[in-house]
Amino acid sequence: MTVASPARTTALRLLSLQRRRGARARDLLRSAHEMDALGRKARSLATRLVLGVNVAAGELDRRIDSFASRPGSIQPRVRDALRLASFEVLYLETPPQVAVSQGVELVRSVQPRAAGMANAVLRRVKACRPEVDAARSRVCRLAQGEECALSTLDLAVASGYPQWLCESVLAELGERDAARMACAALDPAPIYVAQGRAEVDTADLADHLSRLADECEPTSLPASWKLSSGARLARTGLVASCDVAVADLSAQIVCRVAAPAQGRVLEVGQGRATKSLLLARAMDELGATPSIAGCELVGSKVALARARMKTAGLAGTVSCTEFDATRLGEDELPAELSGSFSSVLVDAPCSGTGTMRRHPEIPWTLEASSLDPANPEGLPALQLSILSAASRRVVPGGSLVYATCSVLACENEDVVDAFLASDAGSAFELASVTDSLGIALLEPGALSWVTSRGMYRSIPCAGGPDGHFCARLVHR
């Protein structure tokens, strides 16, 4: 008797658990003991299924609902199984008959009487595969430089993203970059790491990392590497000890833009302090003594950041304070955040559209209204408020670095321009990121994403970094 494979049953359990808890897919994948019991290929398949279903959830539901006689009556766990099977049928290289058969068995394991319905739906989904292949072919050919017609429907089918998001990406990035982003949407994001603690021997670290992955190659940044796989990294203790920081290549560049050769740094949106590690390392390379004050709104992240800085031996030089960044312009502040700073890094809350390969929940949970600059409760309004407040803490001659992990101008260039046109921004001027000391001596390859206005803006693409943005503003 046919039964669903361990990889698929594990993926189904995690998808159902994620739905019930409202959890993040990657957090569940990291903590699931069942994943440790799977072999390498099975673990890879389970990961692809969980992440892919999240990225393309709405597109999968569109197909399922169009073929089910009573889509509203499909039980949640049955829908989880149908989504999983539909993703494999439409987007992976599994033989179609195998994917359909395994999907039917998944549904049977959840609700036996729904197996017949699942068989009928999945066979009709299978008939859509040529349409998906054609859209993906057009998108990827355009991404590689060929001339071909492209529609937002092609982008949506190829990536799994909602059409409204594809329309925004196409309008802002143009056909080539939108196609590059869509072509890589369902692929695993590259794994980049950097040296964390300054005391670690860089050569020894490089040798250790080379033994962890089939491929380990240096990036265009000092003490930074790209790994073919991160499966064995967590078990080494290198991340837990802060010897290694796992951070996208573009995030590493942002920290180098913000690192001064002297003085204090204010890090707004400190999170779990990964950028604090990178900032401290960049300052150390410039001959500066790290002095970083971080503020973060989420208390649980502050606690994690403090613990990490203690582990890294930076508790005396990096502070972690729970504070609302929109209040940084007030006179009464916590001692750690008061006074002026040589450099202020605003790592602004954003849509995360540049990191959807790593955070696959984003496409179908993001709402278009949250990106409307006219919405006082939207992200652009919040970003401008934080940037304006943080600007009050920049010493004359100092720099204000505004950063997001979004690819959308409404959160990036438009916020910078709105700030420069405001009273708060009247004392600042835009400067090229290449003028910052932490960037000036890097290899030219690291600067390929710098725009004509001197801002940094990367676009997610196959084998490349995530989408990040930063602009450097100097206090006159």
CSV table of N, CA and C in Angstrom, one decimal, residues 264 266 268 323-333 337-346 383-401 419 422-428 473-476:
chain,number,residue,atom,x,y,z
A,264,ARG,N,30.7,57.6,18.6
A,264,ARG,CA,29.7,56.6,19.0
A,264,ARG,C,28.7,56.4,17.8
A,266,LEU,N,24.7,55.1,17.0
A,266,LEU,CA,23.4,54.8,17.5
A,266,LEU,C,22.7,53.8,16.5
A,268,VAL,N,19.4,52.1,15.5
A,268,VAL,CA,18.0,52.1,15.6
A,268,VAL,C,17.3,50.9,15.0
A,323,PHE,N,13.1,50.7,23.6
A,323,PHE,CA,12.7,52.1,23.5
A,323,PHE,C,12.0,52.3,22.1
A,324,ASP,N,11.0,53.2,22.1
A,324,ASP,CA,10.3,53.5,20.9
A,324,ASP,C,11.1,54.6,20.1
A,325,ALA,N,11.6,54.2,18.9
A,325,ALA,CA,12.5,55.1,18.1
A,325,ALA,C,11.8,56.4,17.7
A,326,THR,N,10.5,56.4,17.6
A,326,THR,CA,9.8,57.6,17.2
A,326,THR,C,10.0,58.7,18.2
A,327,ARG,N,10.5,58.4,19.5
A,327,ARG,CA,10.6,59.3,20.5
A,327,ARG,C,12.1,59.8,20.7
A,328,LEU,N,12.9,59.4,19.7
A,328,LEU,CA,14.4,59.8,19.8
A,328,LEU,C,14.6,61.3,19.8
A,329,GLY,N,13.7,62.0,19.2
A,329,GLY,CA,13.8,63.5,19.2
A,329,GLY,C,13.5,64.2,20.5
A,330,GLU,N,13.0,63.5,21.5
A,330,GLU,CA,12.6,64.1,22.7
A,330,GLU,C,13.9,64.5,23.5
A,331,ASP,N,13.7,65.4,24.5
A,331,ASP,CA,14.9,65.8,25.3
A,331,ASP,C,15.2,64.8,26.4
A,332,GLU,N,14.2,64.2,27.0
A,332,GLU,CA,14.4,63.2,28.0
A,332,GLU,C,14.5,61.8,27.4
A,333,LEU,N,15.7,61.2,27.5
A,333,LEU,CA,16.0,59.9,26.9
A,333,LEU,C,16.7,59.1,27.9
A,337,LEU,N,21.0,56.4,25.3
A,337,LEU,CA,20.6,57.0,24.0
A,337,LEU,C,20.7,58.5,23.9
A,338,SER,N,21.1,59.1,25.0
A,338,SER,CA,21.1,60.6,25.0
A,338,SER,C,22.4,61.1,24.4
A,339,GLY,N,22.5,62.4,24.1
A,339,GLY,CA,23.6,63.0,23.5
A,339,GLY,C,23.6,62.8,22.0
A,340,SER,N,24.8,63.1,21.4
A,340,SER,CA,24.9,63.0,19.9
A,340,SER,C,25.8,61.9,19.5
A,341,PHE,N,25.7,61.5,18.3
A,341,PHE,CA,26.4,60.3,17.8
A,341,PHE,C,27.1,60.6,16.5
A,342,SER,N,28.3,60.1,16.2
A,342,SER,CA,29.0,60.3,15.0
A,342,SER,C,28.3,59.6,13.8
A,343,SER,N,27.6,58.5,14.1
A,343,SER,CA,26.9,57.8,13.1
A,343,SER,C,25.6,57.3,13.6
A,344,VAL,N,24.5,57.4,12.9
A,344,VAL,CA,23.2,56.9,13.3
A,344,VAL,C,22.7,56.0,12.2
A,345,LEU,N,22.5,54.7,12.5
A,345,LEU,CA,22.0,53.7,11.6
A,345,LEU,C,20.5,53.5,11.9
A,346,VAL,N,19.6,53.9,11.0
A,346,VAL,CA,18.2,53.6,11.1
A,346,VAL,C,17.9,52.4,10.3
A,383,GLN,N,8.3,55.1,8.8
A,383,GLN,CA,9.7,55.2,8.5
A,383,GLN,C,10.2,56.6,8.5
A,384,LEU,N,9.4,57.5,8.0
A,384,LEU,CA,9.7,58.9,8.0
A,384,LEU,C,9.7,59.5,9.4
A,385,SER,N,8.8,59.1,10.2
A,385,SER,CA,8.8,59.5,11.6
A,385,SER,C,10.0,59.1,12.4
A,386,ILE,N,10.4,57.8,12.2
A,386,ILE,CA,11.6,57.3,12.9
A,386,ILE,C,12.9,58.1,12.4
A,387,LEU,N,13.0,58.2,11.0
A,387,LEU,CA,14.2,58.9,10.4
A,387,LEU,C,14.3,60.3,10.9
A,388,SER,N,13.2,61.0,11.0
A,388,SER,CA,13.2,62.4,11.5
A,388,SER,C,13.6,62.5,12.9
A,389,ALA,N,13.1,61.6,13.8
A,389,ALA,CA,13.4,61.6,15.2
A,389,ALA,C,14.9,61.2,15.4
A,390,ALA,N,15.4,60.2,14.7
A,390,ALA,CA,16.8,59.8,14.8
A,390,ALA,C,17.7,60.9,14.3
A,391,SER,N,17.3,61.7,13.4
A,391,SER,CA,18.2,62.7,12.9
A,391,SER,C,18.6,63.7,13.9
A,392,ARG,N,17.8,63.9,15.0
A,392,ARG,CA,18.1,64.8,16.1
A,392,ARG,C,19.4,64.3,16.9
A,393,ARG,N,19.8,63.1,16.7
A,393,ARG,CA,20.9,62.6,17.5
A,393,ARG,C,22.2,62.6,16.8
A,394,VAL,N,22.2,63.1,15.5
A,394,VAL,CA,23.4,63.1,14.7
A,394,VAL,C,24.3,64.4,15.0
A,395,VAL,N,25.5,64.2,15.3
A,395,VAL,CA,26.4,65.3,15.6
A,395,VAL,C,26.7,66.1,14.2
A,396,PRO,N,26.9,67.4,14.2
A,396,PRO,CA,27.2,68.1,13.0
A,396,PRO,C,28.5,67.4,12.4
A,397,GLY,N,28.4,67.2,11.1
A,397,GLY,CA,29.5,66.5,10.4
A,397,GLY,C,29.3,65.0,10.4
A,398,GLY,N,28.4,64.5,11.2
A,398,GLY,CA,28.1,63.0,11.3
A,398,GLY,C,27.2,62.5,10.2
A,399,SER,N,27.0,61.2,10.2
A,399,SER,CA,26.2,60.6,9.1
A,399,SER,C,25.0,59.9,9.7
A,400,LEU,N,23.9,60.0,8.9
A,400,LEU,CA,22.6,59.3,9.2
A,400,LEU,C,22.4,58.3,8.0
A,401,VAL,N,22.4,57.1,8.4
A,401,VAL,CA,22.2,56.0,7.4
A,401,VAL,C,20.8,55.4,7.5
A,419,PHE,N,12.1,63.2,3.7
A,419,PHE,CA,12.9,63.6,4.8
A,419,PHE,C,13.7,64.9,4.4
A,422,SER,N,11.8,68.0,4.3
A,422,SER,CA,11.2,68.4,5.6
A,422,SER,C,12.1,69.4,6.4
A,423,ASP,N,11.5,70.0,7.4
A,423,ASP,CA,12.3,70.8,8.3
A,423,ASP,C,13.4,70.0,9.0
A,424,ALA,N,13.1,68.8,9.4
A,424,ALA,CA,14.0,67.9,10.1
A,424,ALA,C,15.2,67.6,9.2
A,425,GLY,N,15.0,67.5,7.9
A,425,GLY,CA,16.0,67.1,7.0
A,425,GLY,C,16.7,68.3,6.3
A,426,SER,N,16.4,69.5,6.7
A,426,SER,CA,16.9,70.6,6.0
A,426,SER,C,18.4,70.8,6.3
A,427,ALA,N,18.9,70.2,7.4
A,427,ALA,CA,20.3,70.4,7.8
A,427,ALA,C,21.2,69.2,7.2
A,428,PHE,N,20.5,68.3,6.4
A,428,PHE,CA,21.2,67.1,5.9
A,428,PHE,C,21.3,67.2,4.3
A,473,LEU,N,23.2,60.1,4.6
A,473,LEU,CA,22.9,61.5,4.7
A,473,LEU,C,23.9,62.1,5.7
A,474,VAL,N,24.5,63.2,5.3
A,474,VAL,CA,25.5,63.9,6.1
A,474,VAL,C,24.9,65.2,6.7
A,475,HIS,N,25.1,65.3,8.1
A,475,HIS,CA,24.6,66.5,8.8
A,475,HIS,C,25.6,67.7,8.5
A,476,ARG,N,25.1,68.7,7.8
A,476,ARG,CA,26.0,69.8,7.4
A,476,ARG,C,26.4,70.6,8.6
